[in-house]
Amino acid sequence: MNYETSPLAIVLFFSFVAFVLGLSFYLARRTTSSAGYYAAGGNIHWFTNGIAFAGDYLSAASFLGICGMIATAGFDGWMYAIGYLAGWMVALFLVAEPMKRLGKYTFTDALDSKFNSKGIQLMAAISTLVVSVFYLIPQMVGAGVLVKPLLGMPHWVGVSIVGIVVTIIVATAGMASTTYVQFFKGALLLIVSTIVVGAVLTRGLTTEPKGFDDNSKPLQTIAANVAADGSLQAGELTAPAGWQEGEFGKAGLVKLSGNGEESVWSFAANTDGSYTLDEALFVVTQPDGTKLYNGGSKDDAKFFPVGNLKEITIDGQQVAQTGALGPFAYLSAVKDSTVILWGKKYVLAGDTKYEVFYQKPTPGARVLRPGLKFKVDNATGTEKFNFISLMLALFCGTAALPHILIRYYTVPSQAAARKSTIVAIAAIGFFYVLTLFLGVGAMTNGVINLTDNNMSAPLLALSFGVILFAVISSLAFATVLGTVSGLIVAASGAVAHDLMDNFLGLHMSDAGKVKAGKIAAIVVGCIAIYLGIVFEGMNVSFLVGWAFAVAASANLPAILMLLFWKKTTAKGVAASITVGLTSALGLILISPDMWVRYGLLPGDAPVQFNSPAAISIPLSFIALIIVSLMTQKDAISSEATEAA
Amino acid sequence: MGHGPAVKLGKDNAQGYKTTLGIWMFIAYTIVYAGFVVINAVKPTLMEKIIFGQTVAIVYGFGLLAFALILAVVYNQLCNAAEARMNK
C-alpha cells in the first residue's frame, strides 16, 4: 500500500514543531533553577497538569497502537485501554498525594525520603533509566513509522527529527516546556479525535466502504471446480494438479495463475465437490530480499486497504447501509452484523516466503468481546496465567512509570496533585471511549493497511479528507514528541539528580544541577535516536507492554510498602527494586516472544508466557519483606546513630 | 540530599483520613476490575451475552471507565470536605 505525501500535512507538522520550539525558547528564559528545570517551579495549575498527564499518557502505543489493535482484533485491543485506565486508580488512591509530599524532583526522592540510602539512589536511578529507555524505543520507532506517509521520508529521518527537536525542548526549558507541549497536544488530541468519531457515526455502516484509496476494490468470492487432470479451474485462473498437497494447500490456501499474474485465495470445500474461493492479500519476500505486494512493487499500489462488514442486520433485517447512528446504536449494529476480519499465515514455497492475509468472516458479537487476540477460550492454564499477568501489569504499571510520577512535582499542593489526577482520569477515560469507535470505524471503513495496523486511526481520518488526515497525523507526531520529552526529563533527572548529585555526592550548585540535567538530556536523546533507528520494525505495543511490566515489578512494590508498612528498611527497598527489575527482565528474555526474535521455536522457550508481572511483582514484594525483616536491627541502630 | 517537596506544603491534618479513604476506594475498584479479568479468564463466553442491547464485555468495559470517574469524583469531594473540616 502506498501513501501520497500531503503538502498540507507537511505544513501543519512543521508549523507545530516551530510553535513548540518557540514556546520552549520562551520558557527557557524563565528556567534558571533546578526546581524550574526538573519540576517547572512546582507552580503548574492542576487542570493544566491534568491534561498534560493525559498528553504524557496518550503515547504512540495508546493512540496508534490501541486503535490499530481494535481495528484488527476487536475488543481485545480495547482491553489494553481498560487496563491502562484502571492503573490510574492506583495512582489516585495510593500514590498521588504521598508522592507530592515526599518527593522533590524524581521518584527516587520519595523512595529515599526516610533513608538517605546509596542503595536506593543507585537502584531507583537504574530502574528509572531502564523503564524510560524501554518506553523511549517504541516512541521513536513510532515516529519513524509515521514519517513515511506524513513527510515521505525514510524511517531514520523521522526518528532523527523527533530526537533532535525533543532534545532541544528538554535541553532548553525542561519540565516547563514539556508540560505545556503535553497540555496543547493532549487537548488537541481529544478535540480532533472527537471530530473524527462524530464523522464515523454520521457516516454509519455500509457493506461496501469507499475507503480512501482509489485502488480499493470489493473483495472477490468465486466458485471453482477440479478438472479431470486434477487442476483447479476458476474461470481463466488455474492451479496445477496436486495443489492441495502443496504448502499452500496444507495451509488452506491456493495459489492461482492467469492473465500473467498470480493470486492467492483461501478455499472452502462444498458438498458437491466444488470449491468456494475467497480473495486473499499477500506479500512475497523473494530470495534476494525484495518484496512484492499482491504481485507488484509498493508503487504499483496493488496491495489495497481493507476492512468491511459482510452483512449488516438492523432490527432483524439485512441492509446494505445504515445512515447516521448514535454511539450505542452503532455498536449495536456492529454486534448484530458480520465483520470481515483478517488472519495471517506464512507459506514457504521453495526459497520464497509468502505472507498471506486471508478473510475471516466473524459475528459482530464475537468481535465485541475478548478472545480474538488473547487466548481465553478453551485456554490452557499457562494461557490464562499469561492473560491475567498482562492485565496485572497494566493495572500496576501506570503508578510506577517515572515520567508520570515526576509530573506530581509540577503542581503546588497535594490537593492539586489529586485534582490533576482526576482531570487525567476523565480526559484519558473519554479518549479511550473514542478509541473504541476509532478502532471499530477503521475495521469497517476499508482503511486498514494489513502490513502496518498502527496507521489505522490516521488512515480512517484520511477517508474523511486530507485535512483531517493532516491534522491527526501531525498530532500523532506531536504525541511522540511530547511523550519522548517527558521520558527524557525523567531519564536526565535520574542521571543528574539521583546518580551524580545524590549517589556520587558531587554536591553540585543549583546551576550545576540544571547544566548536568541538560547535558544528560542531550546524551539520552542521542541514545534514543540510535535505538529508534536500530529497532526499526519492532512492534510498538510489544515494547510498551514490557515497560509496564518492568515498571510495575521494579517500582510499585517499593512505593507501596514504603507508604503502608512501617517496617520497610532502605535495604528492603533496594532489594525489592533489584529483584523486581532483574526478575521481570530475566523472564522477558526467556519468553516465547523473545525466543522467536532469537530465531528459535517459541515452544522451546524455558517459560511459556510472555508477561512476567504475575511472578515478578510478588517476588519484588517478598524480597522487600524478607530483607526488611532481616535488617530491622540495622535500621534501628542507624536511627539511634542519627539521633545521637 | 534534595528530599522533600520542591514547594513549601502546609500541614495537612486530613492526611490520615485521606489515606484510609484511598485504601478503601482502591479495594472497591480492584474488586470490580478483578471481576472483569476473572470472568474473561474463567468464563469468556459470558462476555458475549447481551444485556441492555450490548455485549456484556462492552457494558462491563464502559462500566469500568464510568465507575473509575465516579469513584474519583466522590473521592475528591470527600477529601475536599475533610481538608476544609480538619485544616481550619
XYZ file of C-alpha atoms in Angstrom:
732
model
C 0.000 0.000 0.000
C 1.348 3.408 -0.956
C 0.656 6.813 0.583
C 0.840 10.113 -1.182
C 2.658 12.851 0.675
C 0.300 15.653 1.679
C 1.703 19.219 1.435
C -0.898 20.317 3.989
C 0.302 17.668 6.433
C 3.881 18.827 5.951
C 2.940 22.480 6.542
C 0.908 21.596 9.651
C 3.636 19.400 11.044
C 6.399 21.961 10.641
C 4.115 24.718 11.983
C 3.537 22.664 15.114
C 7.240 21.944 15.534
C 8.036 25.664 15.088
C 5.391 26.553 17.682
C 6.762 24.032 20.160
C 10.339 25.248 19.718
C 9.245 28.882 20.074
C 7.418 28.019 23.290
C 10.495 26.211 24.551
C 12.840 29.105 23.936
C 10.345 31.484 25.559
C 10.041 29.321 28.679
C 13.778 28.682 28.767
C 14.348 32.298 29.770
C 12.385 31.644 32.951
C 14.147 28.366 33.812
C 17.157 29.259 35.880
C 16.836 26.980 38.943
C 16.844 23.207 39.335
C 13.271 23.415 40.710
C 12.316 25.191 37.490
C 14.088 22.684 35.259
C 13.019 19.425 36.948
C 9.593 20.442 38.330
C 8.542 23.535 36.357
C 8.869 25.509 39.583
C 6.056 23.465 41.135
C 3.501 26.073 40.102
C 1.602 24.492 37.198
C -2.187 24.746 37.574
C -3.826 21.411 38.401
C -6.084 21.476 35.334
C -3.168 22.187 33.005
C -1.183 19.422 34.699
C -4.147 17.012 34.396
C -4.417 17.500 30.643
C -0.605 17.310 30.422
C -0.860 13.967 32.282
C -3.237 12.818 29.533
C -0.833 14.144 26.906
C 2.022 12.218 28.533
C -0.014 9.048 28.754
C -1.653 9.042 25.317
C 1.591 7.999 23.672
C 2.174 6.274 20.347
C 1.030 2.989 21.892
C -2.160 4.390 23.402
C -3.221 6.332 20.332
C -1.837 4.459 17.330
C -1.348 1.005 18.869
C -4.724 0.561 20.569
C -6.709 1.886 17.571
C -4.783 -0.463 15.298
C -5.321 -3.409 17.602
C -9.069 -2.763 17.887
C -9.250 -2.427 14.088
C -7.789 -5.908 13.619
C -8.613 -7.785 16.868
C -11.774 -6.061 18.132
C -12.444 -5.850 21.875
C -9.057 -7.354 22.801
C -7.423 -4.097 21.707
C -9.778 -2.160 23.977
C -8.762 -4.405 26.904
C -5.448 -2.547 26.883
C -7.347 0.740 27.262
C -9.360 -0.656 30.195
C -6.163 -1.857 31.900
C -4.335 1.419 31.273
C -7.188 3.466 32.772
C -7.577 1.140 35.768
C -3.927 1.829 36.562
C -4.817 5.469 37.206
C -6.970 4.418 40.166
C -3.842 3.014 41.849
C -2.129 6.339 41.134
C -5.028 8.405 42.504
C -5.904 6.437 45.650
C -2.464 5.294 46.767
C 0.333 7.258 45.148
C -0.583 10.829 44.097
C -0.530 12.721 47.367
C 2.307 10.809 49.096
C 4.495 11.263 46.002
C 3.858 15.003 46.147
C 4.531 15.079 49.901
C 7.742 13.057 49.883
C 9.487 13.893 46.632
C 11.123 16.887 45.057
C 12.393 16.237 41.526
C 12.425 12.478 40.878
C 10.542 9.494 42.256
C 13.809 8.337 43.825
C 13.443 11.313 46.186
C 10.182 9.872 47.506
C 11.579 6.345 47.907
C 14.667 7.689 49.641
C 12.900 10.344 51.745
C 13.213 8.406 55.026
C 16.599 6.828 54.482
C 19.273 8.726 52.517
C 20.414 5.345 51.199
C 23.037 4.939 48.451
C 21.455 1.597 47.552
C 18.040 3.158 46.912
C 19.551 6.079 44.994
C 21.506 3.751 42.706
C 18.804 1.143 42.108
C 15.937 3.615 41.683
C 18.014 5.630 39.203
C 18.869 2.476 37.232
C 15.222 1.437 37.271
C 14.175 4.889 36.031
C 16.688 4.688 33.194
C 15.709 1.133 32.186
C 11.956 1.834 32.181
C 12.437 5.170 30.380
C 14.573 3.570 27.678
C 12.055 0.733 27.216
C 9.366 3.370 26.780
C 11.543 5.557 24.543
C 12.261 2.897 21.936
C 8.640 2.348 20.795
C 8.022 6.096 20.721
C 10.983 6.642 18.434
C 10.058 3.658 16.274
C 6.507 5.084 16.097
C 7.944 8.393 14.874
C 9.734 6.573 12.079
C 6.538 4.732 11.101
C 4.568 7.993 10.940
C 7.056 9.985 8.937
C 6.731 7.779 5.861
C 3.137 8.739 4.966
C 3.377 12.182 6.532
C 6.558 13.540 5.026
C 7.551 10.845 2.538
C 10.924 10.442 4.232
C 12.686 7.294 5.444
C 12.422 5.871 8.957
C 15.735 7.212 10.215
C 14.818 10.774 9.230
C 11.640 10.635 11.321
C 13.494 9.255 14.323
C 16.206 11.900 13.965
C 13.718 14.792 13.635
C 11.868 13.734 16.793
C 15.114 13.118 18.669
C 16.649 16.456 17.754
C 13.502 18.517 18.389
C 12.817 16.832 21.712
C 16.395 17.149 22.863
C 16.276 20.881 22.082
C 12.990 21.174 24.015
C 14.280 19.350 27.069
C 17.750 20.866 26.996
C 16.299 24.375 26.890
C 13.407 24.522 29.322
C 12.966 21.055 30.876
C 9.686 20.237 32.601
C 8.014 23.610 31.968
C 8.021 23.365 28.179
C 7.346 19.626 28.353
C 4.230 20.342 30.414
C 2.839 22.984 28.050
C 3.632 20.886 24.965
C 1.739 17.998 26.554
C -1.150 20.254 27.521
C -1.664 21.557 23.978
C -1.144 18.158 22.439
C -3.464 16.365 24.890
C -6.239 18.931 24.426
C -5.955 18.927 20.623
C -5.884 15.133 20.510
C -9.164 14.960 22.441
C -10.849 17.596 20.254
C -9.740 16.187 16.895
C -10.486 12.580 17.860
C -13.997 13.650 18.897
C -14.476 15.226 15.460
C -13.328 12.042 13.681
C -15.635 9.881 15.822
C -18.511 12.274 15.031
C -17.766 11.796 11.335
C -17.666 7.998 11.741
C -21.076 7.946 13.447
C -22.573 10.316 10.871
C -21.350 8.123 8.017
C -22.796 4.996 9.662
C -22.133 1.497 8.345
C -22.009 0.084 4.847
C -21.038 -3.272 3.369
C -19.032 -1.566 0.605
C -16.958 1.174 2.190
C -15.317 3.682 -0.096
C -12.148 3.926 1.987
C -9.585 6.473 0.841
C -7.634 4.633 -1.817
C -8.688 4.655 -5.476
C -7.194 1.193 -5.797
C -9.536 -0.204 -3.131
C -11.925 -2.733 -4.558
C -14.564 -5.141 -3.300
C -13.079 -8.462 -2.294
C -14.000 -11.308 -4.619
C -15.532 -14.657 -3.804
C -15.568 -17.087 -6.732
C -16.537 -20.692 -7.404
C -14.001 -23.243 -8.671
C -14.051 -26.867 -9.858
C -11.460 -29.595 -10.065
C -10.761 -30.595 -13.696
C -10.158 -34.147 -14.910
C -6.372 -33.658 -14.744
C -6.631 -32.699 -11.057
C -6.062 -28.965 -11.593
C -8.319 -26.336 -10.043
C -10.222 -24.166 -12.543
C -11.814 -20.803 -11.701
C -12.621 -19.101 -14.981
C -9.288 -18.151 -16.560
C -7.446 -18.773 -13.306
C -5.911 -22.173 -12.654
C -3.892 -24.052 -10.074
C -1.859 -27.086 -11.164
C -2.675 -30.684 -10.254
C -1.621 -31.591 -6.718
C -2.472 -28.097 -5.473
C -3.986 -29.491 -2.256
C -0.846 -31.397 -1.305
C 1.470 -28.369 -1.699
C 2.495 -25.938 1.034
C -0.376 -23.590 0.115
C -2.955 -26.378 0.163
C -1.834 -27.563 3.600
C -2.436 -24.027 4.885
C -5.987 -23.979 3.440
C -4.861 -21.677 0.623
C -4.445 -21.955 -3.112
C -2.206 -20.020 -5.497
C -3.888 -19.351 -8.857
C -2.261 -18.215 -12.089
C -3.846 -16.460 -15.058
C -3.549 -13.340 -17.196
C 0.177 -13.249 -16.435
C -0.398 -12.725 -12.728
C -0.567 -14.899 -9.656
C -3.116 -14.528 -6.876
C -3.723 -16.273 -3.542
C -7.108 -17.416 -2.229
C -8.427 -19.245 0.806
C -10.660 -22.159 -0.138
C -13.634 -23.989 1.330
C -14.869 -27.342 0.022
C -18.548 -27.654 -0.881
C -20.555 -30.861 -0.568
C -20.878 -31.222 -4.381
C -17.086 -31.411 -4.818
C -16.704 -27.795 -5.957
C -14.779 -25.135 -4.056
C -15.517 -21.577 -2.980
C -12.509 -19.258 -3.094
C -12.143 -16.038 -1.069
C -9.629 -13.471 -2.237
C -6.550 -13.054 -0.040
C -3.834 -10.389 0.015
C -0.207 -11.429 0.054
C 3.326 -10.141 0.429
C 6.113 -12.118 -1.221
C 9.665 -11.961 0.067
C 11.962 -13.183 -2.697
C 15.290 -14.928 -2.070
C 17.187 -11.675 -2.747
C 15.122 -9.908 -0.066
C 12.927 -7.799 -2.375
C 9.247 -7.678 -1.524
C 6.247 -7.751 -3.802
C 2.784 -6.677 -2.657
C -0.006 -8.629 -4.393
C 2.483 -9.323 -7.162
C 3.654 -5.721 -7.647
C 6.005 -3.216 -6.079
C 4.716 -0.827 -3.405
C 4.449 1.921 -6.021
C 2.082 -0.240 -8.099
C -0.412 0.058 -5.198
C -1.869 -3.400 -5.830
C -1.953 -4.065 -2.098
C -5.137 -2.224 -1.212
C -6.600 -1.209 2.173
C -9.295 -3.466 3.655
C -11.923 -3.604 6.383
C -15.645 -4.076 5.891
C -18.843 -5.657 7.104
C -20.029 -8.707 5.191
C -23.656 -8.319 6.286
C -25.463 -5.617 8.243
C -28.506 -6.534 10.301
C -30.739 -3.821 11.741
C -33.844 -4.904 13.676
C -33.588 -8.365 12.143
C -33.471 -7.002 8.575
C -30.400 -7.169 6.337
C -29.455 -3.792 4.844
C -26.597 -2.549 2.656
C -26.051 0.643 4.671
C -27.430 2.292 7.783
C -27.017 6.059 7.572
C -26.110 8.094 10.668
C -26.175 6.245 14.003
C -25.829 7.192 17.670
C -22.858 5.748 19.621
C -24.742 2.836 21.197
C -26.816 2.151 18.057
C -23.530 1.998 16.128
C -22.057 -0.645 18.449
C -25.370 -2.494 18.490
C -25.468 -2.600 14.665
C -21.898 -3.944 14.540
C -22.818 -6.537 17.183
C -25.714 -7.853 15.065
C -23.721 -7.898 11.818
C -20.914 -9.991 10.333
C -17.456 -8.435 10.140
C -14.629 -9.440 7.819
C -11.533 -9.828 10.000
C -8.172 -10.922 8.651
C -5.975 -13.865 9.611
C -2.322 -14.229 8.655
C -0.430 -17.334 7.512
C 3.134 -17.823 6.348
C 3.863 -20.181 3.443
C 7.378 -21.111 2.380
C 7.424 -22.168 -1.288
C 10.995 -23.048 -2.197
C 13.153 -20.052 -1.257
C 10.241 -17.646 -1.487
C 8.289 -16.625 1.604
C 4.594 -15.729 1.274
C 2.827 -13.743 3.983
C -0.857 -14.320 3.253
C -3.717 -12.307 4.764
C -6.990 -14.195 4.455
C -10.618 -13.259 5.200
C -12.240 -14.414 8.434
C -15.984 -13.565 8.484
C -16.771 -13.138 12.191
C -20.057 -12.429 14.040
C -20.094 -8.876 15.425
C -20.916 -10.089 18.937
C -17.725 -12.150 18.799
C -15.757 -9.056 17.758
C -17.162 -7.072 20.686
C -15.958 -9.469 23.351
C -12.430 -10.727 24.204
C -10.764 -13.729 22.624
C -9.571 -12.804 19.133
C -6.057 -11.861 20.258
C -5.870 -13.162 23.824
C -6.348 -16.888 24.125
C -9.157 -17.016 26.681
C -11.460 -19.572 25.022
C -10.548 -23.157 25.897
C -7.295 -21.714 27.183
C -4.616 -23.768 28.908
C -3.543 -22.831 32.427
C -0.455 -21.090 31.043
C -2.509 -19.053 28.564
C -4.877 -17.958 31.333
C -1.905 -17.089 33.510
C -0.380 -15.023 30.684
C -3.626 -13.072 30.220
C -4.047 -12.389 33.946
C -0.394 -11.404 34.209
C -0.745 -8.854 31.390
C -3.856 -7.301 32.952
C -1.991 -7.129 36.283
C 0.953 -5.358 34.629
C -1.363 -2.784 33.043
C -3.132 -2.226 36.387
C 0.072 -1.804 38.377
C 2.313 -0.207 35.757
C 0.848 3.294 35.468
C 1.575 4.347 39.041
C 5.170 3.200 38.650
C 6.150 4.969 35.419
C 8.875 7.533 36.208
C 7.761 10.071 33.589
C 4.237 10.004 35.044
C 5.390 10.189 38.673
C 7.575 13.285 38.146
C 4.513 15.214 36.997
C 3.295 15.235 40.621
C 6.142 17.635 41.408
C 4.981 20.301 38.957
C 1.868 21.312 40.958
C 1.849 23.452 44.122
C -0.002 21.200 46.620
C -1.210 17.720 47.497
C -4.778 18.713 46.662
C -3.580 19.905 43.246
C -1.817 16.559 42.713
C -5.100 14.782 43.489
C -7.207 17.061 41.300
C -4.850 16.846 38.342
C -5.029 13.036 38.560
C -8.829 13.211 38.400
C -8.680 15.501 35.356
C -6.299 12.971 33.786
C -8.714 10.091 34.527
C -11.615 11.993 32.949
C -9.613 13.001 29.859
C -7.964 9.603 29.350
C -11.215 7.707 30.017
C -13.039 9.848 27.456
C -10.239 9.334 24.948
C -10.364 5.556 25.424
C -14.107 5.622 24.674
C -13.205 7.452 21.457
C -10.551 4.852 20.582
C -13.217 2.131 20.580
C -15.137 3.993 17.874
C -11.947 4.912 16.004
C -10.855 1.264 16.007
C -14.246 -0.161 15.012
C -14.554 2.657 12.457
C -11.243 1.641 10.870
C -12.336 -2.005 10.991
C -15.457 -1.286 8.928
C -14.417 1.597 6.645
C -11.904 -0.032 4.311
C -8.818 1.754 5.628
C -6.719 -0.942 7.309
C -3.202 -1.444 5.999
C -2.652 -5.090 6.893
C 1.136 -4.700 6.885
C 1.000 -1.886 9.484
C -2.174 -1.562 11.540
C -0.592 1.225 13.645
C -1.707 3.639 10.932
C -5.429 2.759 11.293
C -6.525 5.988 13.035
C -4.722 8.385 10.646
C -5.970 6.417 7.625
C -9.536 6.472 8.981
C -9.183 10.264 9.160
C -7.886 10.259 5.566
C -11.146 8.613 4.450
C -12.852 11.873 5.505
C -10.405 14.095 3.629
C -6.817 15.180 3.654
C -7.364 17.990 6.189
C -8.366 15.619 8.994
C -5.542 13.291 7.971
C -3.050 16.152 8.085
C -4.235 17.312 11.493
C -4.372 13.869 13.073
C -1.006 12.831 11.629
C 0.624 15.996 12.944
C -0.971 15.309 16.319
C 0.240 11.722 16.264
C 3.732 13.016 15.588
C 3.310 15.559 18.378
C 2.172 12.695 20.620
C 5.514 11.036 20.106
C 7.270 14.377 20.541
C 5.606 15.123 23.878
C 5.959 11.670 25.392
C 9.620 11.474 24.439
C 10.228 14.872 26.097
C 8.716 13.633 29.370
C 10.751 10.446 29.244
C 13.977 12.325 28.588
C 13.304 14.691 31.503
C 12.749 11.647 33.758
C 15.896 9.922 32.486
C 18.055 13.044 32.699
C 16.776 13.650 36.245
C 17.824 10.117 37.200
C 21.331 10.692 35.832
C 21.972 14.244 37.041
C 19.977 14.385 40.271
C 19.880 10.792 41.552
C 23.216 9.444 40.320
C 25.541 12.458 40.051
C 24.268 14.671 42.833
C 22.943 12.184 45.392
C 24.631 8.822 44.757
C 28.089 10.073 43.738
C 27.818 13.004 46.167
C 29.142 15.583 43.712
C 27.097 18.251 45.535
C 26.637 20.465 42.527
C 25.416 24.050 42.740
C 21.844 24.769 41.636
C 23.078 25.995 38.247
C 25.336 22.930 38.049
C 22.344 20.605 38.562
C 20.488 22.295 35.699
C 23.562 22.103 33.446
C 24.096 18.425 34.302
C 20.412 17.726 33.559
C 20.669 19.402 30.155
C 23.843 17.503 29.229
C 22.211 14.257 30.388
C 19.152 15.111 28.256
C 21.341 15.516 25.162
C 23.129 12.200 25.831
C 19.854 10.327 26.474
C 18.363 11.987 23.373
C 21.255 10.733 21.221
C 20.859 7.214 22.671
C 17.104 7.373 21.933
C 17.759 8.357 18.305
C 20.232 5.483 17.923
C 17.861 2.905 19.466
C 14.911 4.199 17.433
C 16.872 3.526 14.243
C 18.249 0.151 15.384
C 14.841 -1.193 16.457
C 13.027 -0.270 13.221
C 10.202 -2.698 12.529
C 9.842 -3.864 16.127
C 6.272 -3.953 17.412
C 5.385 -0.795 19.353
C 2.825 -2.309 21.733
C 5.120 -5.227 22.471
C 7.796 -2.911 23.884
C 5.304 -0.780 25.829
C 3.960 -3.934 27.475
C 7.490 -4.654 28.628
C 7.870 -1.146 30.042
C 4.678 -1.559 32.105
C 5.713 -4.981 33.404
C 9.203 -3.805 34.354
C 7.930 -0.596 35.997
C 5.235 -2.453 37.932
C 7.746 -5.048 39.172
C 10.665 -2.764 39.966
C 8.970 0.346 41.340
C 5.426 -0.218 42.603
C 6.117 -2.708 45.436
C 8.777 -0.377 46.846
C 6.476 2.671 46.627
C 3.502 0.901 48.254
C 5.448 -0.792 51.035
C 7.269 2.422 51.888
C 3.919 4.156 52.275
C 1.980 1.426 54.064
C 4.427 -0.796 56.010
C 6.346 0.794 58.838
C 8.975 -1.969 58.997
C 10.246 -1.188 55.491
C 14.014 -0.577 55.512
C 16.380 1.001 52.993
C 17.942 -2.370 52.183
C 14.454 -3.835 51.742
C 13.556 -1.134 49.208
C 16.824 -1.592 47.289
C 16.343 -5.388 47.287
C 12.767 -5.007 46.059
C 13.824 -2.850 43.107
C 16.733 -5.183 42.282
C 14.627 -8.353 42.400
C 11.668 -6.796 40.569
C 13.850 -5.368 37.816
C 16.005 -8.448 37.255
C 13.189 -10.995 37.500
C 10.960 -9.057 35.077
C 13.795 -8.546 32.601
C 15.010 -12.125 33.010
C 11.562 -13.623 32.387
C 11.089 -11.404 29.331
C 14.430 -12.526 27.893
C 13.497 -16.224 28.151
C 9.887 -15.789 26.997
C 8.409 -17.320 23.802
C 8.200 -13.918 22.081
C 11.914 -13.366 22.633
C 12.681 -16.922 21.528
C 11.132 -16.074 18.164
C 13.340 -12.993 17.939
C 16.404 -15.154 18.599
C 15.317 -17.252 15.604
C 14.264 -20.194 17.794
C 10.949 -22.007 18.169
C 8.668 -20.354 20.747
C 7.680 -23.756 22.109
C 11.306 -24.336 23.170
C 11.420 -21.234 25.394
C 12.174 -22.040 29.063
C 8.949 -20.309 30.164
C 5.727 -20.427 28.166
C 4.309 -16.986 28.998
C 5.246 -13.534 27.732
C 4.008 -11.302 30.533
C 6.154 -11.659 33.686
C 4.230 -9.377 36.084
C 2.311 -12.100 37.976
C 5.630 -13.619 39.054
C 7.980 -10.637 39.233
C 5.647 -8.345 41.242
C 5.125 -10.882 44.076
C 8.863 -11.670 44.038
C 9.586 -7.966 44.475
C 7.174 -7.761 47.440
C 8.646 -10.903 49.021
C 12.210 -9.599 48.631
C 11.269 -6.345 50.345
C 9.515 -8.088 53.248
C 12.281 -10.660 53.872
C 15.180 -8.190 53.609
C 13.361 -5.577 55.688
C 12.678 -8.101 58.452
C 16.319 -9.244 58.335
C 17.626 -5.668 58.585
C 15.393 -4.299 61.343
C 18.331 -4.093 63.762
C 20.454 -2.197 61.201
C 17.629 0.271 60.692
C 17.130 0.798 64.432
C 20.876 1.294 65.113
C 21.099 3.664 62.149
C 18.241 5.743 63.572
C 19.916 5.728 67.004
C 23.177 6.938 65.489
C 21.385 9.759 63.682
C 19.560 10.720 66.887
C 22.840 10.815 68.809
C 20.029 15.314 49.583
C 17.270 17.270 47.881
C 14.402 15.415 49.572
C 11.013 16.872 50.409
C 8.712 18.773 48.120
C 10.000 21.378 45.650
C 7.419 23.822 47.016
C 6.505 24.519 50.635
C 3.490 22.466 51.726
C 1.273 23.403 54.646
C 0.404 20.981 57.457
C -2.333 18.573 56.407
C -4.380 17.155 59.300
C -6.614 15.280 56.852
C -3.776 13.088 55.638
C -4.733 10.025 57.732
C -8.384 10.240 56.716
C -7.486 10.560 53.025
C -5.093 7.613 53.200
C -7.746 5.356 54.760
C -10.390 6.527 52.293
C -7.982 5.935 49.391
C -7.276 2.378 50.512
C -10.994 1.501 50.753
C -11.779 3.002 47.387
C -8.774 1.251 45.865
C -10.072 -2.070 47.223
C -13.548 -1.380 45.814
C -12.209 -0.628 42.330
C -9.761 -3.536 42.418
C -12.597 -5.979 43.157
C -14.631 -4.732 40.181
C -11.563 -4.784 37.887
C -10.539 -8.238 39.111
C -14.095 -9.463 38.401
C -13.684 -8.367 34.793
C -10.325 -10.135 34.434
C -11.505 -13.327 36.175
C -14.677 -13.629 34.055
C -12.555 -13.330 30.911
C -10.101 -15.930 32.138
C -12.658 -18.411 33.532
C -15.876 -17.946 31.551
C -15.202 -15.761 28.485
C -18.416 -16.828 26.722
C -20.337 -14.836 29.350
C -18.839 -11.695 27.804
C -20.699 -12.385 24.547
C -24.149 -12.428 26.189
C -26.378 -9.450 25.506
C -27.583 -7.017 28.177
C -29.059 -3.565 27.540
C -28.676 -4.275 23.805
C -24.863 -4.650 24.010
C -22.444 -7.461 24.804
C -21.559 -7.900 28.481
C -17.967 -7.055 27.525
C -18.970 -3.623 26.202
C -21.286 -2.907 29.146
C -18.669 -4.049 31.698
C -15.912 -2.119 29.888
C -17.900 1.133 29.796
C -18.943 0.431 33.389
C -15.308 0.193 34.495
C -14.494 3.532 32.854
C -17.589 5.219 34.333
C -17.046 3.656 37.778
C -13.468 4.972 37.783
C -14.618 8.510 37.112
C -17.457 8.349 39.665
C -15.150 6.994 42.380
C -12.544 9.644 41.555
C -15.049 12.492 41.825
C -16.536 11.124 45.082
C -13.023 10.673 46.499
C -12.128 14.257 45.627
C -15.323 15.633 47.186
C -14.771 13.699 50.415
C -11.112 14.782 50.528
C -12.041 18.426 49.923
C -14.605 18.271 52.720
C -12.127 16.625 55.087
C -9.436 19.194 54.307
C -11.881 22.044 54.903
C -13.043 20.470 58.172
C -9.706 19.385 59.617
C -7.335 22.107 58.393
C -9.240 25.116 59.735
